[in-house]
Amino acid sequence: MYSPLKYGALNLALIFIASSLCASSVATKTGFAQTIPAPSTPVAAPTEPNTAASRVQTTTSLVPSTPPKLLPLAGKTILIDPGHGGNDTGATSGHVMEKTVTLAVSLKLRTLLQTQGATVDMTRDSDKTLTLQERRDASNRLCPDLFLSIHANAVGNSKISGIETYWWDDRDRSFASLLLDRLSNGLHEIEKWSLARNLFVLDGNNAPASLVEIGYLTNPRTRALLATSAYQDKVATALLSSVELYLADRNTPRGCALSVPSALISNFVIGHPSQGAHHGHSNSQHHSRRRSGQRAKHPSHHRSGKR
């Protein structure tokens, strides 16, 4: 039997249930939508703060670095002349040959000079024969800032030791003095002489030039030392010091400016005479003399020959 009240209550119940279901559906859809991650967006790179410090740093990085300091001998050319060589052994004593010692020292000196920026040439860098004319001609062709001829001495008396340097032009005398000073101090040699002599490689050499005798091979102690690499290093170091000191004070142009040798006028030796020196002293027939005309006293008479 139809009852309006009964069916009205039923309708209300149905409406309530339908409303509840709709609300639940909406809530579920809303919750699902919230779980979907938002699409990613590009993140801008952080910018460096425009601070004074950052501006200083940027400006500093643009400042050029300090240019390298010039080496002491940069722009200088030195010609080294290792005495003797090849068929010419030079002095020989106790199986030690002068040509071998002079080449060893010269090669060490070349390395030291190059590390200080010098351009180094050698009349020989191996065991080969050269004439004195070829050595002097090489210097006059090259026009170096300095010419240095390296030798070892010999004498009949085995007790004699010491250092000798030779010069022939006034401009060479100061270098010869530096050689004598640096070598005698560096090698602890007491006996030393600086001599004016018209040796072939010096007389007519248009570059500043000097010849050095680094020790006596006929002295047993000196001979043993000169045969060792360690002592040769000491000799080369002393020679380097001489070259550096000499060229540091020279503001004149390179060599090849021939002047009148003072020794040609006075014709006497500073220190002691070399009567027939084994290095071959002169182009003239007479020996060098002191002002008094007497032979200077020296404990040795060198071997004959030419440098």
Short mmCIF file of C-alpha atoms in Angstrom, two decimals:
data_model
loop_
_atom_site.label_atom_id
_atom_site.label_comp_id
_atom_site.label_asym_id
_atom_site.label_seq_id
_atom_site.Cartn_x
_atom_site.Cartn_y
_atom_site.Cartn_z
CA MET A 1 0.00 0.00 0.00
CA TYR A 2 1.44 3.34 -1.00
CA SER A 3 2.41 5.61 1.87
CA PRO A 4 3.63 9.12 1.12
CA LEU A 5 5.49 9.34 4.40
CA LYS A 6 7.24 6.07 3.85
CA TYR A 7 8.36 6.92 0.35
CA GLY A 8 9.28 10.47 1.34
CA ALA A 9 11.62 9.19 4.01
CA LEU A 10 13.08 6.76 1.53
CA ASN A 11 13.71 9.55 -0.95
CA LEU A 12 15.47 11.61 1.70
CA ALA A 13 17.67 8.67 2.52
CA LEU A 14 18.56 8.14 -1.12
CA ILE A 15 19.36 11.82 -1.56
CA PHE A 16 21.65 11.73 1.50
CA ILE A 17 23.52 8.68 0.22
CA ALA A 18 23.94 10.20 -3.25
CA SER A 19 25.30 13.41 -1.74
CA SER A 20 27.80 11.48 0.37
CA LEU A 21 29.03 9.53 -2.64
CA CYS A 22 29.55 12.74 -4.67
CA ALA A 23 31.48 14.36 -1.86
CA SER A 24 33.75 11.33 -1.52
CA SER A 25 34.41 11.28 -5.25
CA VAL A 26 35.36 14.94 -5.26
CA ALA A 27 37.68 14.49 -2.29
CA THR A 28 39.41 11.53 -3.95
CA LYS A 29 39.95 13.42 -7.18
CA THR A 30 41.29 16.42 -5.31
CA GLY A 31 43.77 14.27 -3.36
CA PHE A 32 45.08 12.55 -6.51
CA ALA A 33 45.64 15.81 -8.23
CA GLN A 34 47.78 16.97 -5.32
CA THR A 35 50.10 13.96 -5.66
CA ILE A 36 51.15 14.83 -9.22
CA PRO A 37 54.44 16.74 -9.07
CA ALA A 38 54.50 20.09 -10.74
CA PRO A 39 56.48 20.25 -13.97
CA SER A 40 60.11 21.23 -13.31
CA THR A 41 61.23 24.68 -14.35
CA PRO A 42 64.83 25.65 -15.25
CA VAL A 43 66.75 27.05 -12.31
CA ALA A 44 68.79 30.13 -13.05
CA ALA A 45 72.54 29.83 -12.29
CA PRO A 46 73.54 31.76 -9.22
CA THR A 47 75.14 35.05 -10.07
CA GLU A 48 78.29 36.28 -8.36
CA PRO A 49 77.42 39.06 -5.99
CA ASN A 50 78.50 42.42 -7.29
CA THR A 51 80.72 43.13 -4.32
CA ALA A 52 83.87 45.22 -4.12
CA ALA A 53 85.92 42.10 -3.38
CA SER A 54 84.72 40.34 -6.51
CA ARG A 55 85.44 43.40 -8.62
CA VAL A 56 88.99 43.61 -7.19
CA GLN A 57 89.59 39.93 -7.87
CA THR A 58 88.43 40.27 -11.47
CA THR A 59 90.55 43.34 -12.01
CA THR A 60 93.64 41.73 -10.46
CA SER A 61 93.39 38.70 -12.72
CA LEU A 62 93.76 41.00 -15.72
CA VAL A 63 97.08 42.46 -14.56
CA PRO A 64 99.96 40.89 -16.61
CA SER A 65 102.53 38.84 -14.71
CA THR A 66 105.95 40.33 -13.95
CA PRO A 67 108.33 39.73 -16.88
CA PRO A 68 111.16 37.29 -16.14
CA LYS A 69 114.37 38.85 -14.87
CA LEU A 70 117.17 38.96 -17.41
CA LEU A 71 120.05 36.61 -16.70
CA PRO A 72 123.40 38.26 -15.84
CA LEU A 73 125.09 37.36 -19.13
CA ALA A 74 122.10 37.70 -21.45
CA GLY A 75 123.18 39.20 -24.76
CA LYS A 76 126.88 38.45 -24.18
CA THR A 77 129.00 36.21 -26.39
CA ILE A 78 132.04 34.38 -25.02
CA LEU A 79 134.54 32.40 -27.06
CA ILE A 80 136.33 29.66 -25.10
CA ASP A 81 139.59 28.29 -26.47
CA PRO A 82 140.56 24.93 -24.90
CA GLY A 83 144.32 24.75 -25.30
CA HIS A 84 145.94 22.18 -27.62
CA GLY A 85 143.98 19.15 -28.89
CA GLY A 86 144.28 16.35 -31.41
CA ASN A 87 147.90 15.67 -32.32
CA ASP A 88 149.01 18.43 -29.95
CA THR A 89 148.71 16.98 -26.45
CA GLY A 90 150.24 19.98 -24.71
CA ALA A 91 151.91 19.25 -21.39
CA THR A 92 151.84 15.60 -20.32
CA SER A 93 152.72 14.44 -16.83
CA GLY A 94 151.83 11.25 -15.00
CA HIS A 95 149.58 10.13 -17.88
CA VAL A 96 147.52 13.34 -17.56
CA MET A 97 147.41 15.34 -20.79
CA GLU A 98 146.88 19.08 -20.93
CA LYS A 99 144.55 18.83 -23.93
CA THR A 100 142.20 16.56 -21.97
CA VAL A 101 142.10 18.76 -18.87
CA THR A 102 141.56 21.99 -20.79
CA LEU A 103 138.69 20.52 -22.80
CA ALA A 104 136.98 19.11 -19.71
CA VAL A 105 137.17 22.45 -17.88
CA SER A 106 136.05 24.34 -20.99
CA LEU A 107 132.95 22.18 -21.46
CA LYS A 108 131.99 22.68 -17.82
CA LEU A 109 132.53 26.42 -18.15
CA ARG A 110 130.35 26.52 -21.27
CA THR A 111 127.46 24.95 -19.36
CA LEU A 112 127.82 27.43 -16.49
CA LEU A 113 127.96 30.41 -18.84
CA GLN A 114 124.89 29.24 -20.74
CA THR A 115 122.88 28.91 -17.53
CA GLN A 116 123.62 32.60 -16.95
CA GLY A 117 122.27 33.55 -20.36
CA ALA A 118 125.50 33.82 -22.37
CA THR A 119 125.96 32.71 -25.95
CA VAL A 120 129.03 30.47 -25.88
CA ASP A 121 131.23 29.37 -28.77
CA MET A 122 134.30 27.15 -28.57
CA THR A 123 137.29 26.88 -30.86
CA ARG A 124 136.98 23.14 -30.28
CA ASP A 125 134.52 20.98 -28.37
CA SER A 126 136.23 17.69 -29.13
CA ASP A 127 139.75 16.29 -29.39
CA LYS A 128 140.85 17.89 -32.63
CA THR A 129 143.93 19.72 -33.84
CA LEU A 130 143.80 23.48 -34.37
CA THR A 131 146.54 25.91 -35.28
CA LEU A 132 147.09 29.11 -33.33
CA GLN A 133 146.14 31.04 -36.45
CA GLU A 134 142.81 29.23 -36.64
CA ARG A 135 142.06 30.04 -33.01
CA ARG A 136 142.81 33.74 -33.38
CA ASP A 137 140.97 33.94 -36.70
CA ALA A 138 137.90 32.39 -35.09
CA SER A 139 137.88 35.16 -32.50
CA ASN A 140 138.29 37.93 -35.06
CA ARG A 141 135.46 36.51 -37.18
CA LEU A 142 133.07 36.11 -34.25
CA CYS A 143 133.89 39.39 -32.49
CA PRO A 144 132.92 38.06 -29.04
CA ASP A 145 132.58 40.13 -25.89
CA LEU A 146 135.39 38.04 -24.44
CA PHE A 147 137.99 35.50 -25.59
CA LEU A 148 139.40 33.08 -23.00
CA SER A 149 142.15 30.57 -23.75
CA ILE A 150 142.52 27.83 -21.11
CA HIS A 151 145.78 25.97 -20.50
CA ALA A 152 147.64 23.94 -17.87
CA ASN A 153 151.29 24.56 -17.11
CA ALA A 154 154.41 22.40 -16.85
CA VAL A 155 157.96 22.92 -15.58
CA GLY A 156 160.99 20.87 -14.66
CA ASN A 157 160.66 21.48 -10.91
CA SER A 158 157.79 19.38 -9.54
CA LYS A 159 157.53 21.56 -6.43
CA ILE A 160 156.33 24.57 -8.40
CA SER A 161 152.59 25.30 -8.32
CA GLY A 162 150.36 28.29 -8.89
CA ILE A 163 148.13 30.21 -11.27
CA GLU A 164 149.19 32.43 -14.16
CA THR A 165 147.22 34.76 -16.41
CA TYR A 166 148.40 36.54 -19.55
CA TRP A 167 147.27 39.72 -21.25
CA TRP A 168 148.54 41.92 -24.07
CA ASP A 169 146.25 44.92 -24.28
CA ASP A 170 145.30 47.43 -21.59
CA ARG A 171 141.63 46.48 -21.86
CA ASP A 172 142.61 42.85 -21.20
CA ARG A 173 144.64 43.56 -18.08
CA SER A 174 141.63 43.98 -15.78
CA PHE A 175 140.16 40.67 -16.91
CA ALA A 176 143.50 38.91 -16.38
CA SER A 177 143.60 40.35 -12.85
CA LEU A 178 140.07 39.11 -12.13
CA LEU A 179 141.00 35.66 -13.41
CA LEU A 180 144.02 35.58 -11.13
CA ASP A 181 142.05 36.73 -8.10
CA ARG A 182 139.06 34.40 -8.56
CA LEU A 183 141.17 31.34 -9.35
CA SER A 184 143.71 31.82 -6.56
CA ASN A 185 140.93 32.34 -4.02
CA GLY A 186 138.66 29.61 -5.32
CA LEU A 187 141.44 27.03 -5.64
CA HIS A 188 143.42 28.19 -2.59
CA GLU A 189 146.57 28.74 -4.62
CA ILE A 190 149.08 31.08 -3.00
CA GLU A 191 151.50 31.48 -5.90
CA LYS A 192 150.08 33.61 -8.71
CA TRP A 193 151.35 35.83 -11.50
CA SER A 194 149.79 38.13 -14.09
CA LEU A 195 152.02 38.59 -17.12
CA ALA A 196 152.02 40.93 -20.10
CA ARG A 197 153.03 38.80 -23.08
CA ASN A 198 152.46 38.97 -26.80
CA LEU A 199 151.20 35.41 -27.11
CA PHE A 200 149.96 34.54 -30.57
CA VAL A 201 146.30 34.14 -29.59
CA LEU A 202 146.38 37.48 -27.75
CA ASP A 203 148.49 39.67 -30.02
CA GLY A 204 146.30 40.60 -32.97
CA ASN A 205 143.13 39.38 -31.30
CA ASN A 206 140.62 42.20 -31.73
CA ALA A 207 138.38 41.01 -28.89
CA PRO A 208 139.15 41.45 -25.18
CA ALA A 209 141.32 38.39 -24.54
CA SER A 210 143.27 36.57 -21.86
CA LEU A 211 145.08 33.26 -21.48
CA VAL A 212 145.04 31.40 -18.17
CA GLU A 213 147.24 28.61 -16.83
CA ILE A 214 144.98 26.82 -14.32
CA GLY A 215 147.78 24.90 -12.60
CA TYR A 216 150.98 22.92 -13.02
CA LEU A 217 150.57 19.36 -14.24
CA THR A 218 154.15 18.71 -13.16
CA ASN A 219 153.16 19.28 -9.53
CA PRO A 220 151.88 15.90 -8.23
CA ARG A 221 149.20 17.40 -6.01
CA THR A 222 147.89 19.79 -8.66
CA ARG A 223 148.01 17.10 -11.35
CA ALA A 224 145.91 14.73 -9.23
CA LEU A 225 143.37 17.47 -8.57
CA LEU A 226 143.10 18.62 -12.19
CA ALA A 227 142.33 15.06 -13.25
CA THR A 228 139.16 14.97 -11.10
CA SER A 229 135.75 16.20 -12.18
CA ALA A 230 135.12 17.85 -8.80
CA TYR A 231 138.22 20.04 -9.05
CA GLN A 232 137.47 20.85 -12.68
CA ASP A 233 134.08 22.09 -11.45
CA LYS A 234 135.85 24.42 -9.01
CA VAL A 235 138.05 25.79 -11.79
CA ALA A 236 135.05 26.35 -14.07
CA THR A 237 133.13 28.09 -11.28
CA ALA A 238 136.03 30.45 -10.59
CA LEU A 239 136.32 31.24 -14.29
CA LEU A 240 132.59 31.95 -14.46
CA SER A 241 132.88 34.38 -11.57
CA SER A 242 135.68 36.21 -13.39
CA VAL A 243 133.66 36.54 -16.58
CA GLU A 244 130.57 37.78 -14.73
CA LEU A 245 132.51 40.40 -12.78
CA TYR A 246 134.35 41.62 -15.86
CA LEU A 247 131.34 41.91 -18.14
CA ALA A 248 129.15 43.43 -15.42
CA ASP A 249 131.36 46.54 -15.47
CA ARG A 250 131.62 46.81 -19.22
CA ASN A 251 129.27 49.24 -20.94
CA THR A 252 131.33 49.44 -24.11
CA PRO A 253 130.30 47.74 -27.37
CA ARG A 254 131.47 44.26 -28.26
CA GLY A 255 135.07 43.51 -29.16
CA CYS A 256 136.83 43.95 -32.49
CA ALA A 257 138.18 47.39 -31.66
CA LEU A 258 141.94 47.03 -31.86
CA SER A 259 143.98 49.39 -29.69
CA VAL A 260 147.72 49.80 -29.22
CA PRO A 261 148.91 47.30 -26.59
CA SER A 262 150.63 48.95 -23.67
CA ALA A 263 152.89 45.92 -23.44
CA LEU A 264 154.10 46.62 -26.97
CA ILE A 265 155.44 49.96 -25.75
CA SER A 266 156.87 48.94 -22.38
CA ASN A 267 157.73 45.34 -23.34
CA PHE A 268 158.09 44.04 -19.82
CA VAL A 269 156.45 41.36 -17.78
CA ILE A 270 154.28 41.97 -14.76
CA GLY A 271 155.25 39.45 -12.11
CA HIS A 272 157.99 37.27 -13.58
CA PRO A 273 159.65 36.52 -16.91
CA SER A 274 158.76 33.51 -19.00
CA GLN A 275 161.99 32.34 -20.53
CA GLY A 276 160.82 30.07 -23.34
CA ALA A 277 157.43 29.46 -21.75
CA HIS A 278 155.71 26.26 -22.83
CA HIS A 279 152.69 28.29 -23.85
CA GLY A 280 154.75 29.96 -26.59
CA HIS A 281 155.19 33.52 -25.62
CA SER A 282 155.72 35.87 -28.50
CA ASN A 283 156.00 36.81 -32.13
CA SER A 284 159.26 38.67 -31.41
CA GLN A 285 162.76 37.32 -30.96
CA HIS A 286 163.50 38.87 -27.57
CA HIS A 287 162.16 38.03 -24.13
CA SER A 288 160.03 40.39 -22.09
CA ARG A 289 161.91 42.38 -19.49
CA ARG A 290 161.15 44.46 -16.45
CA ARG A 291 161.86 48.21 -16.41
CA SER A 292 165.27 47.67 -14.84
CA GLY A 293 166.32 45.47 -17.73
CA GLN A 294 166.95 42.55 -15.33
CA ARG A 295 165.18 39.21 -15.40
CA ALA A 296 162.45 39.01 -12.81
CA LYS A 297 163.07 36.21 -10.37
CA HIS A 298 160.81 33.20 -10.65
CA PRO A 299 161.51 29.66 -9.49
CA SER A 300 160.91 28.06 -12.86
CA HIS A 301 161.84 28.13 -16.51
CA HIS A 302 158.88 27.01 -18.61
CA ARG A 303 159.00 24.65 -21.52
CA SER A 304 159.46 26.08 -24.97
CA GLY A 305 156.65 26.23 -27.47
CA LYS A 306 153.86 28.55 -28.53
CA ARG A 307 150.37 29.39 -27.39
#
